[in-house]
């Protein structure tokens, strides 16, 4: 362990890594870390794949909570943490970096939320019923999905893909006691060698949840439904077309950690693809897709008591894009090429209604109709040698932002008189990842460099109120491109019944973008402490280390554990916000004769490295205990699967570093899931 720490520049932030020499363990049955990835992304070396597939009985048995929300599935992953502003629409973070520094796609499609306050990460616009798995690449390993610093996540849609299964369908329902959440879902599919049609629907409705000690968390209710249809048709033996349509709508969503709720969050996501098995003899798996999505987000403060000034804050985001990708194999070289592009329109406004109706309304464009164009080319070569392999990859992209609304442009010109309407950049990414097998040891190491453009809020946001540090934020259109040099190293010792992995990564981020207080400006939001401007710091450093293991006690019992350490500091050695303290999880799983059971613990140490300048307070240590029990029954030719569980058994009242304004998490919760499928 000490040996590989010395690979990184010696710095105080590395010291804590020694923590991970203390072994703990992880369990999460949904996780199948795999080195050989799937489908069209065959060559991309993914760090993790989370199997989601609602409606697949076999997968259900291995999952602790089959109809949990997508957010809960993602949270169960080794690499992802979720920032919570309530019970709905959590924001994924990876390597302690959130949305702006990640590339998150749905079946390869770029989608951008329409909320200036991050109430709608794009993961909130799909549900488990739509998906087969989440593909996760850390750092530049995620660059196949887009420009990124922290990593990439692709949510892969569930499709029959011409498997000769004929008709099948399922009905599913779940109930959770804590917030009286009701879930109803179903799917109906037909598939043969020439044609397939998949349909699914899911509805969730939850009341307020109760934190440990039976304390009601007001404004934590939500309601959501989601429909999707996807279909494919074989034109010839090696050519096919397919199409996808997803409609997702959430209403009456409470955000207890924020000052506003959401009355409507709606997404319509569609795509058409053309697939051909081979091209020009040597190329394989040629896939091309065009897509369009439209998101509408309406915030609502009418249900909150004591609102001094009522505000209307709607937002829209519309994206059209394409990609075309293929593989090429030549001897030891396995190439993957991808060309992609998108055009996004982001528009958000705010109208303030003063209590004295004689005073004029105040209107602002918080996102001034920003048009983003991005065209990228990604290539990788995975070279296999005997007992080792090397993966080289690159992404080169042209990226531009234009402020299309003159009123919005003139508002920003108050602060930046010299600003141009259009800003273009050229974004680069390079990565080399090496894997070597030495008897039972697997060594993985890599070096990469990546760049990202500022997000719409960072570049063009106009008085966006952040309730975390109680400041109004203003973007800076002249921000420099943020870039990152990173290194990663991991060692795995693998035996059939036993496996242990120690891994670490280090990111040196140049021109790190974060809000910095400007005392010369006055606030717009009543009660705000000040105004921050998005600014490039010279650099910031992030370090993550983890130790994880798996032990098959017997055929029926499996134990898994993980402990991780994180550290993030800015150029002055000050703590960055939202960095995880030491955290751990461990679980024991049982599966035999159609019975399944699990017992798991999850917790974190005290958050000692927090930063009050970003609105953080010290979060106390916590641990929670959960258990589940399942049974599969065969009725005629069909399957009935029942799973029950208890989360937070001891009804602990706690919050973690990811809980916005330390909003407490859910207390004790019983759940029951029933699914019936007809084959
Ligand atoms: Cu919002």
XYZ file of C-alpha atoms and ligand atoms in Angstrom:
680
model
C 0.000 0.000 0.000
C 2.688 2.468 0.992
C 4.624 1.546 -2.081
C 2.007 2.807 -4.461
C 1.193 5.915 -2.501
C 4.662 7.120 -3.315
C 3.660 7.243 -6.971
C 1.726 10.424 -6.244
C 3.290 13.760 -5.439
C 3.965 13.872 -1.749
C 1.364 16.057 -0.199
C -0.459 16.235 3.083
C -3.610 14.986 1.490
C -2.099 11.601 0.931
C -1.535 10.841 4.573
C -5.083 9.805 5.227
C -4.799 7.068 2.663
C -3.103 4.986 5.272
C -6.557 4.702 6.706
C -7.440 2.296 4.026
C -4.885 -0.167 5.209
C -7.507 -0.946 7.824
C -9.659 -3.456 6.102
C -13.385 -3.309 6.063
C -15.718 -4.666 3.452
C -18.524 -3.985 1.083
C -21.672 -5.561 0.074
C -24.015 -4.565 -2.629
C -25.612 -7.317 -4.548
C -26.497 -5.112 -7.506
C -22.887 -4.582 -8.292
C -21.047 -6.744 -10.699
C -17.764 -5.092 -11.279
C -16.560 -6.351 -14.575
C -13.595 -5.792 -16.725
C -15.181 -6.940 -19.909
C -17.957 -4.524 -20.746
C -21.028 -4.898 -22.819
C -22.476 -4.417 -26.271
C -21.448 -1.611 -28.556
C -19.197 -0.276 -25.853
C -17.341 -3.562 -25.895
C -13.938 -2.023 -25.828
C -14.439 0.627 -23.236
C -12.929 -0.515 -20.005
C -15.591 0.318 -17.495
C -14.860 0.609 -13.841
C -18.242 -0.633 -12.822
C -21.548 -1.838 -14.224
C -24.663 -1.717 -12.055
C -27.339 -4.131 -13.203
C -30.758 -2.522 -12.897
C -33.261 -4.423 -15.105
C -36.558 -4.170 -13.300
C -38.813 -6.993 -14.425
C -36.129 -9.644 -14.772
C -36.803 -12.236 -12.121
C -33.273 -13.546 -11.992
C -31.861 -10.122 -11.383
C -34.548 -9.375 -8.848
C -33.434 -12.205 -6.661
C -29.989 -10.759 -6.389
C -31.227 -7.256 -5.714
C -31.984 -6.185 -2.192
C -34.712 -3.770 -3.148
C -35.890 -4.491 -6.696
C -38.273 -1.543 -7.160
C -36.141 1.021 -5.382
C -35.674 4.331 -7.175
C -32.880 4.712 -9.726
C -31.233 7.070 -7.219
C -31.040 4.270 -4.663
C -29.577 1.914 -7.276
C -26.891 4.425 -8.170
C -26.149 5.092 -4.519
C -25.485 1.390 -3.995
C -22.586 1.607 -6.452
C -18.973 1.639 -5.347
C -18.143 4.760 -7.317
C -21.198 7.011 -6.965
C -22.511 9.141 -4.106
C -25.769 11.067 -4.279
C -26.322 14.671 -3.131
C -29.816 14.965 -1.651
C -32.106 17.962 -1.513
C -35.077 15.824 -0.489
C -36.474 12.377 -1.240
C -36.478 12.843 -5.028
C -34.035 13.708 -7.831
C -30.727 13.146 -6.086
C -27.614 14.408 -7.852
C -24.914 11.837 -8.681
C -21.310 12.599 -7.771
C -18.245 10.603 -8.690
C -14.741 11.057 -7.321
C -16.291 13.882 -5.276
C -17.334 15.776 -8.401
C -20.939 16.626 -9.373
C -22.950 17.237 -12.576
C -20.794 19.939 -14.211
C -17.698 17.720 -14.000
C -19.394 14.479 -15.126
C -20.667 13.249 -18.493
C -24.033 11.591 -17.894
C -25.942 10.158 -20.854
C -29.052 8.055 -21.367
C -28.354 5.376 -24.000
C -25.603 7.629 -25.350
C -27.913 10.676 -25.563
C -26.876 14.009 -24.078
C -29.615 15.496 -21.896
C -29.366 18.590 -19.723
C -31.587 19.487 -16.787
C -33.739 22.611 -16.962
C -33.327 23.764 -13.357
C -30.968 26.553 -12.320
C -30.918 25.079 -8.783
C -29.943 21.505 -9.766
C -33.332 20.108 -8.797
C -33.423 17.907 -11.893
C -30.281 15.897 -12.578
C -30.930 13.958 -15.779
C -31.052 10.712 -13.805
C -34.415 11.995 -12.484
C -35.937 11.713 -15.982
C -35.726 7.921 -16.289
C -36.789 5.127 -13.961
C -35.589 1.617 -13.245
C -38.336 0.301 -15.544
C -36.520 1.861 -18.539
C -33.037 0.632 -17.822
C -30.912 -2.459 -18.023
C -27.743 -1.145 -16.457
C -25.611 1.855 -15.528
C -22.148 1.866 -17.115
C -19.601 3.775 -15.102
C -16.150 5.003 -16.147
C -13.980 6.886 -13.659
C -12.086 10.017 -14.789
C -11.180 10.015 -18.507
C -12.354 6.379 -18.695
C -15.776 8.037 -19.000
C -14.735 10.298 -21.921
C -16.504 8.060 -24.441
C -19.757 9.569 -23.085
C -18.623 13.211 -23.349
C -16.164 15.797 -22.067
C -15.549 15.099 -18.422
C -13.238 15.637 -15.482
C -14.641 13.263 -12.850
C -16.024 10.454 -14.991
C -18.918 9.269 -17.131
C -22.158 7.400 -16.496
C -24.274 5.931 -19.282
C -27.740 4.658 -18.365
C -28.423 1.883 -20.818
C -32.034 1.304 -21.867
C -33.529 -2.161 -21.564
C -34.314 -3.675 -24.997
C -35.173 -7.164 -26.238
C -32.768 -6.786 -29.184
C -34.265 -9.502 -31.417
C -34.021 -12.277 -28.814
C -36.580 -14.969 -29.754
C -38.617 -14.728 -26.547
C -42.100 -14.126 -27.996
C -44.572 -12.416 -25.700
C -43.766 -11.775 -22.065
C -44.910 -9.347 -19.438
C -44.859 -8.544 -15.776
C -46.720 -6.601 -13.130
C -44.995 -5.166 -10.116
C -45.966 -3.300 -7.009
C -44.191 -2.045 -3.930
C -45.057 -0.278 -0.729
C -42.765 1.520 1.704
C -43.984 2.250 5.210
C -41.992 5.348 6.108
C -43.387 7.724 3.476
C -46.301 5.537 2.366
C -44.700 5.228 -1.072
C -46.845 3.278 -3.528
C -45.241 1.902 -6.672
C -47.115 0.278 -9.537
C -45.365 -0.878 -12.657
C -45.759 -3.187 -15.569
C -44.228 -4.166 -18.847
C -45.337 -5.948 -21.956
C -42.851 -7.133 -24.536
C -42.801 -8.991 -27.802
C -39.611 -10.088 -29.480
C -38.594 -12.367 -32.337
C -35.646 -12.493 -34.751
C -37.146 -9.823 -37.012
C -39.010 -7.459 -34.719
C -39.286 -6.393 -31.089
C -41.531 -4.071 -29.124
C -40.914 -3.208 -25.465
C -43.349 -1.154 -23.421
C -43.238 -0.280 -19.764
C -44.910 2.065 -17.305
C -44.259 2.915 -13.689
C -45.990 5.168 -11.159
C -44.629 6.263 -7.782
C -46.335 8.371 -5.152
C -44.857 9.205 -1.760
C -45.953 11.347 1.177
C -43.576 13.162 3.532
C -40.955 10.905 5.047
C -40.028 10.660 8.708
C -36.464 10.963 9.955
C -35.208 8.833 12.850
C -37.135 9.525 16.050
C -40.398 9.909 14.085
C -39.681 13.499 12.984
C -41.677 14.452 9.901
C -39.658 16.094 7.139
C -42.059 18.588 5.617
C -42.088 19.124 1.832
C -40.501 15.751 1.061
C -43.425 14.288 -0.902
C -43.343 13.442 -4.623
C -45.310 11.895 -7.431
C -43.923 10.594 -10.688
C -44.889 8.518 -13.670
C -42.920 7.241 -16.605
C -43.827 5.459 -19.855
C -41.505 4.127 -22.455
C -41.743 2.336 -25.766
C -38.892 0.982 -27.798
C -38.957 -1.053 -30.907
C -36.648 -2.535 -33.500
C -37.043 -3.984 -36.976
C -34.535 -6.048 -39.001
C -34.215 -4.704 -42.522
C -31.883 -7.507 -43.589
C -29.874 -10.114 -41.697
C -27.227 -7.553 -40.708
C -29.151 -4.262 -40.771
C -31.767 -2.995 -38.355
C -33.521 0.185 -37.305
C -34.774 0.955 -33.826
C -36.618 3.768 -32.075
C -37.144 4.822 -28.471
C -39.602 7.137 -26.765
C -39.645 7.975 -23.036
C -42.162 10.235 -21.334
C -41.405 11.126 -17.729
C -43.365 13.511 -15.524
C -43.044 14.412 -11.849
C -45.547 16.618 -10.020
C -45.802 18.029 -6.530
C -42.178 17.304 -5.677
C -41.050 18.721 -2.351
C -37.464 19.840 -1.723
C -37.160 20.188 2.059
C -33.576 21.459 1.810
C -34.519 24.259 -0.613
C -36.851 27.241 -0.392
C -38.966 26.137 -3.340
C -40.691 22.996 -4.577
C -41.469 21.753 -8.055
C -44.947 21.584 -9.550
C -43.838 20.062 -12.847
C -40.685 18.357 -14.143
C -41.319 16.791 -17.517
C -39.099 15.115 -20.102
C -39.840 13.769 -23.543
C -36.884 11.781 -24.856
C -36.822 10.212 -28.303
C -34.339 8.597 -30.670
C -34.035 6.671 -33.932
C -31.054 4.409 -34.623
C -29.622 2.493 -37.518
C -27.440 -0.543 -36.844
C -25.329 -2.548 -39.212
C -23.200 -5.529 -38.126
C -20.326 -4.813 -40.486
C -19.083 -1.944 -42.637
C -16.569 -2.097 -45.506
C -15.574 -5.580 -44.473
C -13.362 -4.712 -41.512
C -15.504 -2.504 -39.312
C -18.087 -4.050 -36.990
C -21.045 -3.028 -34.782
C -21.752 0.175 -36.667
C -24.399 2.081 -34.747
C -25.770 5.532 -35.569
C -28.398 7.454 -33.669
C -30.217 10.767 -33.918
C -32.074 12.005 -30.863
C -34.085 14.847 -29.415
C -35.225 15.645 -25.899
C -37.280 18.394 -24.354
C -37.376 19.215 -20.658
C -39.698 21.571 -18.824
C -39.221 22.463 -15.160
C -41.574 24.638 -13.106
C -40.677 25.669 -9.561
C -43.360 26.465 -7.049
C -43.295 28.332 -3.729
C -47.061 28.684 -3.267
C -47.257 25.901 -0.671
C -44.534 27.329 1.542
C -45.498 29.419 4.574
C -43.913 32.875 5.123
C -42.909 33.560 1.524
C -41.952 37.254 1.474
C -41.866 37.600 -2.274
C -43.589 35.021 -4.407
C -41.498 33.909 -7.391
C -42.206 32.118 -10.652
C -39.146 30.280 -11.934
C -39.717 28.118 -15.014
C -36.884 26.606 -17.038
C -36.569 24.784 -20.354
C -33.841 22.679 -21.868
C -33.963 21.247 -25.361
C -31.270 19.078 -26.928
C -30.879 17.539 -30.370
C -27.912 15.329 -31.131
C -26.406 12.374 -32.910
C -23.645 9.834 -32.653
C -22.163 7.222 -34.928
C -19.778 4.584 -33.636
C -18.041 1.418 -34.777
C -15.363 -1.094 -33.889
C -12.332 -2.194 -35.846
C -10.157 -5.164 -34.910
C -6.700 -5.751 -36.313
C -4.540 -8.410 -34.719
C -3.854 -7.263 -31.163
C -5.519 -3.895 -31.662
C -9.181 -3.361 -30.848
C -10.245 0.069 -31.991
C -13.425 1.916 -31.121
C -14.348 5.131 -32.933
C -17.194 7.492 -32.165
C -18.313 10.758 -33.707
C -20.890 12.700 -31.701
C -22.538 16.088 -31.470
C -25.360 17.974 -29.843
C -27.122 21.321 -29.855
C -28.690 22.496 -26.584
C -30.928 25.463 -25.722
C -31.098 26.366 -22.032
C -33.527 29.070 -20.962
C -34.739 29.969 -17.464
C -36.509 32.990 -16.087
C -37.576 34.454 -12.767
C -40.482 36.789 -12.036
C -40.789 38.292 -8.551
C -44.154 39.453 -7.282
C -43.766 42.081 -4.517
C -46.320 41.888 -1.667
C -47.346 45.472 -2.399
C -49.135 44.998 -5.702
C -48.509 48.626 -6.655
C -44.813 47.926 -6.995
C -43.694 46.692 -10.407
C -42.945 43.024 -11.089
C -39.301 42.165 -11.414
C -38.215 39.961 -14.313
C -34.822 38.364 -14.939
C -33.408 35.788 -17.297
C -31.488 33.440 -15.018
C -30.296 31.426 -18.051
C -30.289 33.809 -21.058
C -31.222 31.296 -23.798
C -27.741 29.812 -24.014
C -27.140 27.751 -27.166
C -24.422 25.144 -26.808
C -22.934 23.395 -29.827
C -20.581 20.484 -29.348
C -19.031 18.176 -31.931
C -16.608 15.542 -30.747
C -14.518 12.648 -31.949
C -13.547 9.820 -29.619
C -11.117 7.026 -30.430
C -9.571 4.273 -28.417
C -7.249 1.384 -29.034
C -7.253 -1.503 -26.631
C -4.073 -3.451 -27.279
C -3.875 -6.938 -25.804
C -0.572 -8.596 -25.007
C 0.010 -11.845 -23.242
C -1.067 -11.329 -19.612
C -1.387 -7.579 -20.032
C -3.209 -4.907 -21.992
C -2.928 -1.227 -22.756
C -5.790 1.099 -23.562
C -5.110 4.422 -25.244
C -7.946 6.846 -25.790
C -8.603 10.394 -26.873
C -11.520 12.802 -27.251
C -11.242 15.980 -29.294
C -14.209 18.326 -29.320
C -15.295 21.688 -30.617
C -17.557 23.443 -28.109
C -19.322 26.789 -28.347
C -21.800 28.811 -26.293
C -23.910 31.648 -27.651
C -26.231 33.923 -25.690
C -29.231 34.128 -28.010
C -31.418 36.473 -25.972
C -30.539 40.194 -26.221
C -32.172 41.100 -22.916
C -30.126 38.355 -21.224
C -26.958 39.434 -23.018
C -27.439 43.053 -21.951
C -28.075 41.984 -18.340
C -24.771 40.100 -18.281
C -23.025 43.054 -19.940
C -23.687 45.047 -16.737
C -20.936 42.901 -15.218
C -18.964 42.039 -18.357
C -19.209 44.997 -20.766
C -16.598 43.465 -23.071
C -18.203 40.023 -23.291
C -18.829 38.408 -26.657
C -22.116 36.855 -27.647
C -20.308 33.647 -28.582
C -17.497 31.804 -26.880
C -15.781 28.844 -28.530
C -13.255 26.341 -27.200
C -11.446 23.251 -28.305
C -11.547 20.501 -25.679
C -9.006 17.685 -25.469
C -8.721 14.444 -23.557
C -5.975 11.816 -23.547
C -5.679 8.703 -21.481
C -3.449 5.655 -21.143
C -4.545 2.780 -18.943
C -2.410 -0.303 -18.359
C -3.473 -3.661 -16.966
C -1.110 -6.484 -15.980
C -1.742 -9.945 -14.570
C 0.869 -11.446 -12.276
C -0.291 -14.831 -11.021
C -3.247 -13.979 -8.789
C -2.536 -10.247 -8.853
C -4.095 -7.742 -11.254
C -2.400 -4.394 -11.539
C -4.167 -1.406 -13.100
C -2.608 1.974 -13.562
C -3.345 4.983 -15.701
C -2.494 8.571 -16.495
C -4.903 10.981 -18.166
C -5.633 14.550 -19.062
C -9.068 16.018 -19.727
C -10.852 19.333 -20.210
C -14.372 20.626 -19.779
C -16.236 23.804 -20.647
C -18.029 25.746 -17.881
C -21.678 24.763 -17.425
C -24.484 27.141 -18.410
C -24.835 28.288 -14.770
C -21.097 28.783 -14.325
C -20.794 30.740 -17.553
C -24.087 32.609 -17.809
C -26.126 32.145 -14.602
C -27.711 35.396 -13.411
C -28.438 35.679 -9.678
C -28.935 31.977 -8.988
C -29.672 31.553 -5.299
C -27.778 28.728 -3.587
C -29.416 27.783 -0.287
C -26.371 25.746 0.781
C -24.078 28.730 1.348
C -26.907 31.290 1.219
C -25.391 33.299 -1.649
C -26.579 34.525 -5.025
C -24.357 33.249 -7.850
C -23.422 35.018 -11.073
C -21.688 33.289 -13.974
C -18.609 34.503 -15.815
C -18.677 34.112 -19.619
C -14.899 34.579 -19.784
C -14.013 31.631 -17.550
C -11.050 29.563 -18.661
C -11.496 25.936 -19.657
C -11.091 23.697 -16.612
C -8.584 20.873 -17.066
C -7.428 17.931 -15.041
C -4.356 15.704 -14.936
C -5.086 12.520 -13.082
C -3.436 9.274 -12.080
C -4.998 6.063 -10.864
C -3.610 2.828 -9.517
C -5.224 -0.320 -8.190
C -4.091 -3.771 -7.145
C -6.431 -6.751 -6.956
C -5.640 -10.096 -5.414
C -8.065 -12.637 -6.808
C -8.822 -16.213 -5.742
C -12.002 -18.106 -6.641
C -13.527 -17.619 -3.185
C -11.741 -14.460 -2.179
C -10.909 -11.102 -3.747
C -9.464 -7.891 -2.395
C -8.798 -4.607 -4.230
C -6.882 -1.558 -3.067
C -7.199 1.459 -5.343
C -6.528 5.175 -5.374
C -6.782 8.111 -7.751
C -5.484 11.656 -7.718
C -6.814 14.617 -9.721
C -4.864 17.830 -10.138
C -7.447 20.226 -11.531
C -6.250 23.427 -13.185
C -8.550 26.466 -13.415
C -10.921 24.800 -10.954
C -14.293 26.581 -11.195
C -16.058 27.541 -7.961
C -18.030 30.509 -6.573
C -15.919 33.220 -4.891
C -17.468 36.065 -2.841
C -17.516 39.513 -4.475
C -18.176 42.078 -1.726
C -18.818 44.897 -4.193
C -22.120 43.365 -5.326
C -25.441 43.435 -3.516
C -27.814 40.503 -3.271
C -31.044 40.025 -5.158
C -32.524 37.342 -2.906
C -33.931 38.672 0.371
C -31.934 37.246 3.276
C -28.960 36.107 1.166
C -25.529 36.682 2.771
C -23.781 37.921 -0.350
C -22.974 37.391 -4.002
C -20.484 34.892 -5.409
C -19.019 34.937 -8.898
C -17.933 31.714 -10.575
C -14.155 31.994 -10.707
C -11.167 29.899 -11.847
C -8.911 28.955 -8.939
C -5.326 28.249 -10.021
C -5.788 24.636 -9.079
C -7.457 22.173 -6.721
C -6.484 18.647 -5.725
C -8.705 15.651 -5.144
C -7.644 12.305 -3.787
C -9.751 9.162 -3.386
C -8.693 5.774 -2.055
C -10.663 2.654 -1.360
C -10.228 -0.885 -0.196
C -12.855 -3.453 -1.065
C -13.221 -7.173 -0.754
C -15.476 -10.146 -1.369
C -15.456 -13.503 0.355
C -17.617 -16.499 -0.611
C -18.094 -18.148 2.758
C -20.029 -20.976 1.113
C -22.192 -21.428 -1.984
C -25.057 -19.788 -0.123
C -23.303 -17.073 1.887
C -21.283 -14.180 0.483
C -19.632 -11.326 2.325
C -18.626 -8.029 0.700
C -17.096 -4.907 2.220
C -15.707 -1.525 1.222
C -14.047 1.381 2.962
C -13.140 4.614 1.214
C -11.216 7.765 1.981
C -11.528 11.121 0.177
C -9.793 14.467 0.380
C -10.199 17.680 -1.624
C -8.361 20.968 -1.166
C -8.043 24.191 -3.126
C -4.896 26.145 -4.081
C -4.650 27.626 -0.585
C -4.963 24.267 1.151
C -8.561 25.030 2.182
C -11.141 22.237 2.117
C -13.368 21.926 -0.943
C -17.087 21.471 -0.251
C -19.015 18.197 -0.521
C -16.051 15.879 -0.025
C -16.885 12.558 1.617
C -15.458 11.719 5.037
C -14.213 8.184 5.621
C -17.102 5.897 4.677
C -17.741 2.186 4.746
C -20.268 -0.514 4.018
C -20.417 -4.194 4.558
C -22.991 -6.862 3.908
C -23.735 -10.526 4.126
C -25.873 -12.124 1.426
C -27.638 -15.435 1.396
C -29.144 -17.158 -1.628
C -30.325 -20.762 -1.781
C -33.316 -22.738 -3.144
C -35.199 -19.610 -4.290
C -34.758 -17.976 -0.885
C -32.629 -14.846 -0.561
C -31.674 -12.729 2.422
C -29.236 -9.968 3.299
C -27.951 -8.038 6.265
C -25.938 -4.877 5.698
C -24.364 -1.963 7.496
C -23.467 1.407 5.966
C -21.870 4.392 7.640
C -19.372 7.232 7.670
C -16.929 8.817 10.082
C -17.170 12.372 11.349
C -16.698 14.973 8.603
C -13.600 16.723 9.905
C -12.607 18.355 6.604
C -15.538 20.673 5.961
C -15.585 24.324 4.944
C -17.955 26.915 6.486
C -17.197 29.350 3.615
C -19.205 27.015 1.365
C -22.004 26.683 3.920
C -20.794 23.395 5.373
C -21.089 22.352 8.986
C -19.433 19.339 10.575
C -21.513 16.222 9.923
C -21.422 13.646 12.714
C -20.483 9.994 12.254
C -23.337 7.571 11.684
C -24.072 3.952 10.880
C -27.284 2.290 9.737
C -28.329 -1.333 9.592
C -30.631 -2.903 6.982
C -31.977 -6.352 6.184
C -34.015 -8.009 3.429
C -35.694 -11.322 2.758
C -37.040 -12.726 -0.533
C -38.717 -15.799 -1.970
C -39.473 -16.853 -5.508
C -42.562 -19.004 -6.220
C -43.446 -20.840 -9.422
C -47.097 -20.716 -10.375
C -47.776 -22.812 -13.471
C -45.236 -21.487 -15.955
C -45.050 -18.112 -14.259
C -42.985 -16.467 -11.562
C -44.081 -14.729 -8.403
C -41.360 -12.949 -6.517
C -41.790 -11.378 -3.093
C -39.190 -9.328 -1.317
C -39.470 -7.577 2.039
C -36.952 -5.575 4.000
C -36.208 -3.061 6.701
C -33.892 -0.092 6.204
C -32.369 1.876 9.070
C -33.523 -0.816 11.530
C -32.420 1.174 14.595
C -34.296 4.308 13.439
C -31.108 6.384 13.602
C -31.546 10.133 13.132
C -28.655 11.198 10.893
C -27.525 13.128 7.876
C -24.448 12.676 5.712
C -22.108 15.152 4.008
C -24.241 14.817 0.846
C -27.421 16.015 2.534
C -28.062 19.572 1.412
C -28.344 21.811 4.505
C -28.034 18.648 6.642
C -31.600 17.624 5.988
C -32.035 14.400 8.005
C -32.356 11.093 6.155
C -35.210 8.658 6.324
C -35.751 6.785 9.602
C -36.844 3.162 9.906
C -38.555 1.962 6.737
C -40.283 -1.332 5.937
C -40.757 -2.227 2.283
C -42.525 -4.955 0.403
C -42.150 -5.690 -3.304
C -44.282 -8.141 -5.253
C -43.710 -8.958 -8.893
C -45.494 -11.405 -11.129
C -44.217 -12.249 -14.550
C -45.706 -14.233 -17.395
C -43.295 -15.863 -19.791
Cu -35.761 23.979 -9.925
